[in-house]
mmCIF file of C-alpha atoms in Angstrom:
data_model
loop_
_atom_site.group_PDB
_atom_site.id
_atom_site.type_symbol
_atom_site.label_atom_id
_atom_site.label_comp_id
_atom_site.label_asym_id
_atom_site.label_seq_id
_atom_site.Cartn_x
_atom_site.Cartn_y
_atom_site.Cartn_z
ATOM 1 C CA MET A 69 156.498 182.164 245.859
ATOM 2 C CA ASP A 70 155.905 179.254 247.742
ATOM 3 C CA ARG A 71 154.394 176.208 246.372
ATOM 4 C CA ARG A 72 151.429 174.710 248.128
ATOM 5 C CA SER A 73 150.782 171.882 245.244
ATOM 6 C CA PRO A 74 151.941 170.922 241.953
ATOM 7 C CA SER A 75 148.469 172.565 240.291
ATOM 8 C CA TYR A 76 148.918 176.008 242.418
ATOM 9 C CA GLU A 77 150.036 177.982 239.574
ATOM 10 C CA VAL A 78 147.396 176.401 237.395
ATOM 11 C CA ARG A 79 144.785 177.266 239.733
ATOM 12 C CA LEU A 80 145.869 181.062 240.054
ATOM 13 C CA ALA A 81 145.849 180.939 235.902
ATOM 14 C CA LYS A 82 142.424 180.094 236.035
ATOM 15 C CA TYR A 83 141.611 182.912 238.576
ATOM 16 C CA ALA A 84 143.447 185.180 236.479
ATOM 17 C CA ALA A 85 141.414 184.102 233.330
ATOM 18 C CA ARG A 86 138.397 184.699 235.517
ATOM 19 C CA GLY A 87 139.388 188.258 236.047
ATOM 20 C CA PHE A 88 141.491 188.028 239.154
ATOM 21 C CA GLU A 89 144.831 188.910 239.714
ATOM 22 C CA ILE A 90 147.437 188.748 242.442
ATOM 23 C CA TYR A 91 149.307 192.200 243.455
ATOM 24 C CA VAL A 92 152.628 191.882 244.362
ATOM 25 C CA PRO A 93 154.288 195.505 245.116
ATOM 26 C CA ASP A 94 157.533 194.568 244.661
ATOM 27 C CA LEU A 95 157.516 192.840 241.093
ATOM 28 C CA ARG A 96 159.352 194.310 238.311
ATOM 29 C CA ARG A 97 159.113 192.185 235.279
ATOM 30 C CA LYS A 98 161.759 193.818 233.215
ATOM 31 C CA ASP A 99 164.151 192.157 235.827
ATOM 32 C CA PHE A 100 163.013 188.456 234.794
ATOM 33 C CA ASP A 101 165.162 186.444 232.757
ATOM 34 C CA PRO A 102 163.439 186.062 229.509
ATOM 35 C CA THR A 103 164.622 182.512 228.987
ATOM 36 C CA ILE A 104 161.617 181.302 231.161
ATOM 37 C CA PHE A 105 159.562 181.728 227.911
ATOM 38 C CA GLU A 106 161.722 179.488 226.127
ATOM 39 C CA ARG A 107 161.653 176.518 228.439
ATOM 40 C CA ALA A 108 158.847 174.090 228.466
ATOM 41 C CA LEU A 109 156.215 174.651 230.783
ATOM 42 C CA THR A 110 156.625 171.587 232.858
ATOM 43 C CA ARG A 111 160.117 172.595 233.735
ATOM 44 C CA VAL A 112 158.920 176.086 234.802
ATOM 45 C CA SER A 113 157.439 176.630 238.674
ATOM 46 C CA GLY A 114 156.168 179.187 240.731
ATOM 47 C CA LEU A 115 155.901 182.870 239.748
ATOM 48 C CA ALA A 116 158.072 182.191 236.508
ATOM 49 C CA ARG A 117 155.492 179.607 235.626
ATOM 50 C CA LEU A 118 152.837 182.338 236.336
ATOM 51 C CA LEU A 119 154.187 184.478 233.915
ATOM 52 C CA VAL A 120 154.433 182.031 231.077
ATOM 53 C CA LEU A 121 150.803 180.883 231.796
ATOM 54 C CA GLU A 122 149.947 184.978 231.558
ATOM 55 C CA LYS A 123 151.486 184.935 228.425
ATOM 56 C CA LEU A 124 149.856 181.812 227.000
ATOM 57 C CA SER A 125 146.303 182.689 228.264
ATOM 58 C CA THR A 126 145.029 181.630 224.751
ATOM 59 C CA GLN A 127 144.679 178.401 222.737
ATOM 60 C CA GLU A 128 146.482 180.362 219.564
ATOM 61 C CA ALA A 129 149.317 181.658 221.929
ATOM 62 C CA ARG A 130 149.940 178.110 223.359
ATOM 63 C CA ASP A 131 149.951 176.419 219.866
ATOM 64 C CA ALA A 132 152.607 179.157 218.625
ATOM 65 C CA TYR A 133 154.508 178.365 221.882
ATOM 66 C CA ILE A 134 154.384 174.820 220.925
ATOM 67 C CA SER A 135 155.305 175.299 217.371
ATOM 68 C CA GLN A 136 158.070 177.736 218.311
ATOM 69 C CA ARG A 137 159.544 175.004 220.913
ATOM 70 C CA ARG A 138 159.353 171.987 218.068
ATOM 71 C CA HIS A 139 161.182 174.347 215.513
ATOM 72 C CA ILE A 140 163.585 175.197 218.536
ATOM 73 C CA ARG A 141 164.130 171.475 219.345
ATOM 74 C CA ALA A 142 164.710 170.497 215.491
ATOM 75 C CA ARG A 143 161.223 168.174 215.480
ATOM 76 C CA PRO A 144 158.542 167.630 213.018
ATOM 77 C CA ASN A 145 155.409 169.326 212.878
ATOM 78 C CA ALA A 146 152.355 167.652 214.719
ATOM 79 C CA SER A 147 150.578 167.038 211.384
ATOM 80 C CA GLY A 148 153.034 164.241 210.511
ATOM 81 C CA GLY A 149 151.985 160.914 210.186
ATOM 82 C CA PRO A 150 148.780 158.875 211.105
ATOM 83 C CA LYS A 151 149.435 158.791 214.878
ATOM 84 C CA TYR A 152 149.154 162.729 214.357
ATOM 85 C CA ARG A 153 146.168 162.567 212.225
ATOM 86 C CA ARG A 154 144.299 160.589 214.532
ATOM 87 C CA ALA A 155 144.994 162.432 217.315
ATOM 88 C CA SER A 156 144.036 165.790 215.542
ATOM 89 C CA ARG A 157 140.825 164.053 214.705
ATOM 90 C CA ARG A 158 140.156 163.430 218.365
ATOM 91 C CA ALA A 159 140.949 166.951 219.239
ATOM 92 C CA ARG A 160 138.845 168.154 216.357
ATOM 93 C CA ARG A 161 135.741 165.999 217.833
ATOM 94 C CA ARG A 162 136.510 166.920 221.610
ATOM 95 C CA GLN A 163 136.696 170.575 220.375
ATOM 96 C CA ARG A 164 133.385 170.550 218.255
ATOM 97 C CA GLY A 165 131.566 169.383 221.591
ATOM 98 C CA LEU A 166 127.663 170.451 222.246
ATOM 99 C CA GLU A 167 126.540 173.468 220.238
ATOM 100 C CA GLY A 168 125.752 175.980 223.022
ATOM 101 C CA ASP A 169 127.473 174.293 225.970
ATOM 102 C CA LEU A 170 128.466 177.501 228.127
ATOM 103 C CA LYS A 171 130.731 175.357 230.168
ATOM 104 C CA ALA A 172 133.051 174.067 227.454
ATOM 105 C CA ALA A 173 133.361 177.797 226.346
ATOM 106 C CA ALA A 174 134.286 178.972 229.590
ATOM 107 C CA GLU A 175 137.443 176.470 230.233
ATOM 108 C CA PHE A 176 140.291 177.712 230.616
ATOM 109 C CA GLY A 177 142.562 177.250 227.496
ATOM 110 C CA GLY A 178 142.678 173.343 227.779
ATOM 111 C CA LEU A 179 143.824 173.151 231.073
ATOM 112 C CA GLN A 180 141.383 170.808 233.015
ATOM 113 C CA MET A 181 138.985 172.256 235.219
ATOM 114 C CA SER A 182 139.297 169.087 237.545
ATOM 115 C CA GLU A 183 140.166 165.572 237.423
ATOM 116 C CA TYR A 184 136.391 164.482 237.374
ATOM 117 C CA ASP A 185 135.515 166.691 234.042
ATOM 118 C CA VAL A 186 137.865 164.624 232.187
ATOM 119 C CA MET A 187 135.828 161.670 232.217
ATOM 120 C CA PHE A 188 132.372 162.970 232.471
ATOM 121 C CA HIS A 189 131.454 166.430 231.349
ATOM 122 C CA ILE A 190 127.822 167.949 232.093
ATOM 123 C CA PRO A 191 126.977 170.530 229.766
ATOM 124 C CA TYR A 192 124.658 173.463 230.446
ATOM 125 C CA GLY A 193 123.363 176.379 228.366
ATOM 126 C CA PRO A 194 120.155 177.455 226.152
ATOM 127 C CA GLY A 195 118.996 174.220 224.484
ATOM 128 C CA ILE A 196 120.478 171.874 226.806
ATOM 129 C CA ASP A 197 117.772 170.318 228.656
ATOM 130 C CA ALA A 198 117.216 167.483 231.469
ATOM 131 C CA LYS A 199 116.231 165.173 228.615
ATOM 132 C CA ARG A 200 119.253 165.595 226.651
ATOM 133 C CA ILE A 201 121.734 165.516 229.753
ATOM 134 C CA SER A 202 120.026 162.005 230.557
ATOM 135 C CA LYS A 203 120.890 161.133 227.403
ATOM 136 C CA ILE A 204 124.656 161.937 227.749
ATOM 137 C CA VAL A 205 124.865 160.309 231.088
ATOM 138 C CA TYR A 206 123.367 157.245 229.474
ATOM 139 C CA GLU A 207 125.838 157.439 226.525
ATOM 140 C CA THR A 208 128.824 157.849 229.306
ATOM 141 C CA ASP A 209 127.305 155.054 231.257
ATOM 142 C CA PHE A 210 127.016 152.695 228.627
ATOM 143 C CA SER A 211 130.407 153.439 226.747
ATOM 144 C CA THR A 212 132.350 153.125 230.260
ATOM 145 C CA ASN A 213 131.089 149.674 230.700
ATOM 146 C CA SER A 214 131.054 148.347 227.093
ATOM 147 C CA THR A 215 133.114 145.243 226.419
ATOM 148 C CA LEU A 216 134.217 146.421 223.074
ATOM 149 C CA ASP A 217 136.455 148.958 224.612
ATOM 150 C CA PRO A 218 139.842 146.858 224.891
ATOM 151 C CA LYS A 219 140.459 148.508 228.332
ATOM 152 C CA ASN A 220 137.601 147.121 229.655
ATOM 153 C CA ARG A 221 138.260 143.421 228.331
ATOM 154 C CA GLU A 222 140.129 142.280 231.723
ATOM 155 C CA ARG A 223 137.856 143.929 233.990
ATOM 156 C CA LYS A 224 135.915 141.641 236.165
ATOM 157 C CA PHE A 225 133.029 144.301 237.257
ATOM 158 C CA HIS A 226 131.892 147.305 235.787
ATOM 159 C CA ARG A 227 131.164 150.894 237.143
ATOM 160 C CA HIS A 228 128.491 153.658 237.286
ATOM 161 C CA PRO A 229 129.807 157.170 236.554
ATOM 162 C CA ALA A 230 126.430 158.771 237.330
ATOM 163 C CA PHE A 231 122.834 157.603 238.195
ATOM 164 C CA PHE A 232 119.915 159.261 236.901
ATOM 165 C CA GLY A 233 115.948 159.007 237.076
ATOM 166 C CA ASN A 234 113.981 159.223 240.210
ATOM 167 C CA MET A 235 115.074 158.060 243.660
ATOM 168 C CA LYS A 236 113.992 154.670 243.548
ATOM 169 C CA GLU A 237 115.834 154.154 240.319
ATOM 170 C CA ALA A 238 118.849 155.655 241.130
ATOM 171 C CA LEU A 239 119.107 154.224 244.674
ATOM 172 C CA GLY A 240 117.979 150.687 243.653
ATOM 173 C CA ASP A 241 120.258 148.439 241.366
ATOM 174 C CA CYS A 242 120.394 149.948 238.412
ATOM 175 C CA CYS A 243 121.381 147.026 236.004
ATOM 176 C CA LYS A 244 120.935 143.986 238.235
ATOM 177 C CA SER A 245 124.400 142.724 237.498
ATOM 178 C CA ASN A 246 126.571 144.532 239.817
ATOM 179 C CA GLU A 247 129.265 142.342 241.446
ATOM 180 C CA ILE A 248 131.061 143.191 244.586
ATOM 181 C CA PRO A 249 134.722 144.209 243.337
ATOM 182 C CA PHE A 250 137.534 142.050 244.691
#
């Protein structure tokens, strides 16, 4: 298999999650080295990575895989110290998401749908109307520019991930304090 980009296998796995499949006439699964499933996912590429992603298509399968890798390498469980508790709290909060969000439910097992979705997720589904989306956009915009965030303290200008409102509001200067970045 020829690699076109680092994310090629992940994209193919996402297509497989949506019901598409690649037909390889000479593929004989019994001839594959079973140790590909023991390696770290980042160290496997090409067809071997596709087979691993196929086997780890659910969150439970990936969690079991990570737990098995920890056990093999004699590493402690993820439920260790305060750093892990904080991380698991963040993961639970992210998992909770918005009730009725069909987009979040359709994502391929924790793999990012795109780089843009990481920063800004606009949900859709029953019960999610324009007013609710407008509130989410406003809150994201506000938190992106918050000076309370340690990452923003040294920043000399602020940014807006999205604009909302009518055309006059969206095309004009929405906050009157935008500076030209240097």
